[in-house]
Short mmCIF file of C-alpha atoms in Angstrom, two decimals:
data_model
loop_
_atom_site.label_atom_id
_atom_site.label_comp_id
_atom_site.label_asym_id
_atom_site.label_seq_id
_atom_site.Cartn_x
_atom_site.Cartn_y
_atom_site.Cartn_z
CA VAL A 218 -9.91 -7.91 8.58
CA SER A 219 -13.27 -9.24 7.36
CA LYS A 220 -14.79 -5.85 8.18
CA VAL A 221 -12.01 -3.73 6.67
CA LEU A 222 -11.46 -5.51 3.35
CA PRO A 223 -15.03 -4.90 2.06
CA CYS A 224 -14.42 -1.17 2.62
CA LEU A 225 -11.41 -1.43 0.31
CA THR A 226 -13.38 -3.23 -2.39
CA PHE A 227 -14.16 -0.64 -5.03
CA SER A 228 -13.56 -0.51 -8.77
CA LEU A 229 -11.43 1.76 -10.88
CA SER A 230 -14.56 2.84 -12.75
CA SER A 231 -15.92 4.28 -9.50
CA ARG A 232 -12.54 5.80 -8.58
CA ILE A 233 -12.48 7.95 -11.72
CA GLN A 234 -15.76 9.55 -10.66
CA TRP A 235 -14.33 10.94 -7.41
CA ALA A 236 -14.24 14.66 -8.09
CA ASP A 237 -11.30 16.71 -6.76
CA SER A 238 -9.65 13.64 -5.25
CA TYR A 239 -6.37 14.31 -7.05
CA SER A 240 -3.86 11.57 -6.06
CA ILE A 241 -5.11 11.27 -2.48
CA PRO A 242 -6.47 7.70 -2.93
CA GLU A 243 -3.20 6.61 -4.55
CA THR A 244 -1.39 7.88 -1.45
CA ILE A 245 -3.76 6.56 1.20
CA VAL A 246 -4.60 3.11 -0.19
CA PRO A 247 -0.99 1.80 -0.17
CA PHE A 248 -0.64 3.01 3.43
CA LEU A 249 -3.86 1.23 4.47
CA TYR A 250 -2.82 -2.04 2.83
CA ASP A 251 0.62 -1.74 4.41
CA GLN A 252 -0.83 -1.38 7.90
CA LEU A 253 -3.41 -4.12 7.33
CA SER A 254 -0.82 -6.59 6.06
CA ARG A 255 1.42 -5.91 9.04
CA LEU A 256 -1.53 -6.49 11.36
CA CYS A 257 -2.31 -9.81 9.66
CA LEU A 258 1.28 -11.02 9.82
CA ASP A 259 1.93 -9.92 13.39
CA CYS A 260 -1.39 -10.55 15.13
CA LEU A 261 -3.80 -12.39 12.84
CA PRO A 262 -1.79 -14.91 10.79
CA ASP A 263 -4.91 -16.95 10.01
CA THR A 264 -6.31 -14.04 7.99
CA THR A 265 -3.26 -13.68 5.75
CA SER A 266 -4.69 -16.08 3.18
CA VAL A 267 -7.95 -14.09 3.09
CA MET A 268 -6.05 -10.92 2.36
CA LEU A 269 -3.99 -12.53 -0.42
CA ASP A 270 -7.18 -13.85 -2.00
CA HIS A 271 -8.66 -10.36 -1.85
CA ILE A 272 -5.61 -8.89 -3.64
CA ASP A 273 -5.78 -11.61 -6.28
CA GLU A 274 -9.48 -11.00 -6.96
CA ALA A 275 -9.09 -7.21 -7.12
CA PHE A 276 -5.93 -7.30 -9.24
CA ASP A 277 -7.74 -6.81 -12.57
CA VAL A 278 -9.34 -3.58 -11.32
CA GLN A 279 -6.01 -2.35 -9.88
CA LEU A 280 -7.41 -2.44 -6.34
CA GLY A 281 -9.64 0.43 -7.41
CA VAL A 282 -6.86 3.02 -7.82
CA TYR A 283 -4.71 4.37 -10.64
CA ASN A 284 -1.60 2.46 -11.57
CA GLU A 285 0.80 4.54 -9.43
CA GLY A 286 -1.05 3.62 -6.24
CA PHE A 287 -1.65 0.07 -7.44
CA ARG A 288 2.02 -0.61 -8.12
CA GLN A 289 3.07 0.98 -4.83
CA THR A 290 0.55 -1.17 -2.96
CA LEU A 291 1.82 -4.36 -4.58
CA GLN A 292 5.43 -3.48 -3.84
CA THR A 293 4.62 -2.77 -0.18
CA LEU A 294 2.50 -5.88 0.32
CA ILE A 295 4.89 -8.29 -1.35
CA ASN A 296 7.84 -6.82 0.52
CA ASN A 297 6.01 -7.31 3.83
CA PHE A 298 5.09 -10.91 2.99
CA THR A 299 8.52 -11.92 1.71
CA ASN A 300 10.18 -10.59 4.86
CA ALA A 301 7.85 -12.59 7.11
CA GLU A 302 7.87 -16.26 8.01
CA ILE A 303 4.80 -17.69 6.29
CA GLU A 304 3.62 -21.18 5.42
CA GLU A 305 4.55 -22.78 2.11
CA ASP A 306 1.09 -22.52 0.57
CA LEU A 307 0.99 -18.79 1.39
CA ALA A 308 4.49 -18.37 -0.02
CA ASP A 309 3.25 -19.87 -3.30
CA LYS A 310 0.43 -17.29 -3.39
CA VAL A 311 2.88 -14.47 -2.74
CA LEU A 312 5.17 -15.73 -5.50
CA GLY A 313 2.21 -15.90 -7.88
CA LEU A 314 1.28 -12.33 -6.98
CA LEU A 315 4.87 -11.26 -7.57
CA PHE A 316 4.81 -12.77 -11.06
CA ARG A 317 1.51 -10.99 -11.82
CA TRP A 318 3.02 -7.69 -10.70
CA LYS A 319 6.05 -8.28 -12.94
CA GLU A 320 3.88 -9.10 -15.96
CA TYR A 321 1.68 -6.06 -15.32
CA VAL A 322 4.66 -3.72 -15.13
CA GLN A 323 6.48 -5.15 -18.15
CA GLY A 324 3.31 -5.16 -20.22
CA ASN A 325 2.05 -1.68 -19.36
CA VAL A 326 4.66 0.69 -17.92
CA GLU A 327 6.35 2.51 -20.82
CA ASN A 328 8.20 5.30 -19.04
CA ARG A 329 11.65 3.95 -18.19
CA TYR A 330 11.93 6.31 -15.22
CA GLU A 331 9.06 4.34 -13.66
CA LEU A 332 9.80 0.96 -15.24
CA ILE A 333 13.42 0.61 -14.11
CA PRO A 334 12.78 1.34 -10.38
CA ASP A 335 9.88 -1.15 -10.35
CA LEU A 336 11.99 -3.88 -11.93
CA LEU A 337 14.90 -3.19 -9.57
CA GLN A 338 12.55 -3.54 -6.60
CA MET A 339 11.44 -6.95 -7.86
CA ILE A 340 14.94 -8.45 -8.08
CA PRO A 341 15.56 -8.87 -4.31
CA LEU A 342 11.95 -9.99 -3.81
CA PHE A 343 12.34 -12.84 -6.30
CA ALA A 344 15.70 -13.69 -4.76
CA ASN A 345 14.15 -13.82 -1.27
CA MET A 346 11.49 -16.18 -2.60
CA GLY A 347 14.16 -18.50 -4.00
CA ALA A 348 13.41 -17.62 -7.65
CA THR A 349 16.98 -16.61 -8.41
CA GLU A 350 16.74 -17.42 -12.14
CA GLU A 351 13.78 -15.06 -12.51
CA ALA A 352 15.66 -12.40 -10.54
CA MET A 353 18.55 -12.72 -13.01
CA ARG A 354 16.17 -12.49 -15.99
CA ILE A 355 14.72 -9.28 -14.61
CA TYR A 356 18.23 -7.90 -14.07
CA HIS A 357 19.04 -8.54 -17.73
CA ARG A 358 15.72 -6.94 -18.65
CA VAL A 359 16.74 -3.84 -16.71
CA LEU A 360 20.00 -3.67 -18.66
CA ALA A 361 18.06 -4.07 -21.91
CA VAL A 362 15.62 -1.20 -21.33
CA SER A 363 17.75 1.18 -19.30
CA MET A 364 19.37 3.86 -21.44
CA GLY A 365 21.97 4.95 -18.93
CA PRO A 366 22.60 8.72 -18.84
CA SER A 367 19.74 10.98 -19.82
CA TRP A 368 19.70 12.31 -23.36
CA TYR A 369 18.47 15.72 -24.43
CA LYS A 370 14.82 15.24 -25.32
CA GLU A 371 14.68 12.23 -27.71
CA ASP A 372 18.04 12.75 -29.42
CA GLN A 373 19.06 9.12 -28.89
CA LEU A 374 16.51 8.14 -31.54
CA SER A 375 18.13 10.31 -34.18
CA LEU A 376 21.13 7.94 -34.15
CA MET A 377 19.16 5.46 -36.26
CA SER A 378 18.02 7.82 -39.00
CA GLY A 379 21.37 9.61 -38.75
CA VAL A 380 23.25 6.42 -39.55
CA LEU A 381 20.97 5.77 -42.54
CA GLU A 382 21.65 9.29 -43.79
CA ALA A 383 25.42 8.83 -43.40
CA LEU A 384 25.44 5.57 -45.39
CA PRO A 385 25.73 5.69 -49.18
CA ARG A 386 22.44 5.49 -51.06
CA ASP A 387 23.31 2.06 -52.47
CA ALA A 388 24.58 0.65 -49.17
CA ASN A 389 23.21 -2.80 -48.38
CA VAL A 390 20.76 -2.22 -45.53
CA SER A 391 18.57 -5.22 -44.83
CA ALA A 392 14.79 -4.94 -44.79
CA ALA A 393 14.85 -6.37 -41.27
CA ALA A 394 17.06 -3.49 -40.08
CA LEU A 395 14.77 -0.91 -41.66
CA GLN A 396 11.74 -2.57 -40.09
CA LYS A 397 13.44 -2.56 -36.69
CA ILE A 398 14.08 1.18 -36.96
CA ALA A 399 10.41 1.76 -37.74
CA THR A 400 9.47 -0.42 -34.76
CA TYR A 401 11.73 1.50 -32.38
CA LEU A 402 10.36 4.85 -33.56
CA GLU A 403 6.81 3.59 -33.11
CA ARG A 404 7.66 2.31 -29.66
CA ALA A 405 9.08 5.71 -28.75
CA SER A 406 5.89 7.56 -29.67
CA GLY A 407 4.23 7.20 -26.26
CA GLU A 408 2.80 9.92 -24.09
CA MET A 409 5.94 10.15 -21.95
CA THR A 410 8.19 11.34 -24.80
CA PHE A 411 8.74 14.60 -26.67
CA GLN A 412 6.50 13.45 -29.49
CA ARG A 413 7.37 16.21 -31.94
CA TYR A 414 11.02 15.13 -31.84
CA VAL A 415 10.03 11.54 -32.51
CA ARG A 416 7.78 12.75 -35.32
CA ALA A 417 10.71 14.60 -36.86
CA ASP A 418 12.80 11.41 -36.75
CA LYS A 419 9.97 9.55 -38.46
CA GLY A 420 10.01 12.18 -41.20
CA ASN A 421 13.77 11.71 -41.63
CA TYR A 422 13.20 7.96 -41.81
CA ILE A 423 10.67 8.42 -44.62
CA GLY A 424 13.20 10.61 -46.41
CA GLN A 425 15.83 7.87 -46.19
CA LEU A 426 13.40 5.31 -47.60
CA CYS A 427 12.75 7.60 -50.57
CA ARG A 428 16.49 8.20 -51.04
CA ARG A 429 16.86 4.45 -51.48
CA GLY A 430 14.04 4.30 -54.02
CA MET A 431 11.66 2.55 -51.61
CA TYR A 432 8.79 4.89 -52.46
CA GLU A 433 6.01 2.36 -51.94
CA ASP A 434 7.26 1.53 -48.44
CA ALA A 435 7.65 5.25 -47.68
CA VAL A 436 4.08 6.03 -48.75
CA ARG A 437 2.71 3.04 -46.82
CA TYR A 438 4.59 4.14 -43.68
CA PHE A 439 3.37 7.74 -44.10
CA LYS A 440 -0.24 6.58 -44.47
CA HIS A 441 0.06 4.42 -41.37
CA GLN A 442 1.45 7.34 -39.36
CA SER A 443 -1.18 9.76 -40.67
CA CYS A 444 -4.18 7.50 -40.15
CA GLY A 445 -4.06 3.73 -40.17
CA SER A 446 -6.87 1.37 -41.03
CA LEU A 447 -9.84 1.02 -38.70
CA LYS A 448 -8.43 -2.24 -37.36
CA GLU A 449 -5.04 -0.63 -36.70
CA LEU A 450 -6.66 2.31 -34.95
CA TYR A 451 -8.77 -0.01 -32.80
CA ASP A 452 -5.77 -2.22 -31.93
CA GLN A 453 -3.72 0.81 -30.91
CA ALA A 454 -6.56 2.35 -28.90
CA SER A 455 -7.24 -0.89 -27.01
CA GLU A 456 -3.62 -1.87 -26.39
CA GLY A 457 -2.50 -2.40 -22.79
CA ASP A 458 -4.31 -2.72 -19.46
CA LEU A 459 -3.02 0.38 -17.67
CA ASP A 460 -5.84 2.23 -15.85
CA ARG A 461 -8.48 0.67 -18.11
CA ILE A 462 -12.10 0.22 -17.12
CA SER A 463 -13.19 -1.07 -20.55
CA PRO A 464 -11.51 -2.06 -23.86
CA LEU A 465 -11.50 1.55 -25.13
CA VAL A 466 -11.51 3.56 -21.89
#
């Protein structure tokens, strides 16, 4: 183990320089960690702590691979450890790693087709570790972010602006509700969506603000969508930790 782990110690910044590697590392690395963890648990139990420490130290660089391989590796490792009989101090390390995986996924994975399966995989793992309350919280989180049946493109978002359009011009719509609509549309503008459909909904939203005489808010929203302030642009560009090797890359 002491000879193998150094060979698996590389950074994401070096990974991105591997020409024509495609997703091969993201396929091989989870397999290698799976086999190594099984070897530790079955034959070399004294080295299990060393391996967990290695994972903890390399967590911030995603074990040197893109997030798909990183998340698959964590799922495989934690599943192997939770199904084995390990000492209490090692179980605490595994539980800590499980919480870090959960925080990473919830904070960075936007696509619900990737987010929901990851969260569902965590529920039995937390339950096996005795953290049943956390397992229940994740289950409720799944219900909160899952949208059930697939919609055509991003049509589910048009429900919000459509309701505003259907309401009378002088209907009492709270500022908080309008702000929440803007927040949801902004949240839906990620790379995994049909962005031009979201953009059209944002245009409809601006139209509804103008219909209600909220011209200043409409102009401010339009300016933010067109090009925000330098601080806003920087905050948006540096948001999240997914596949990052620096604050802006």
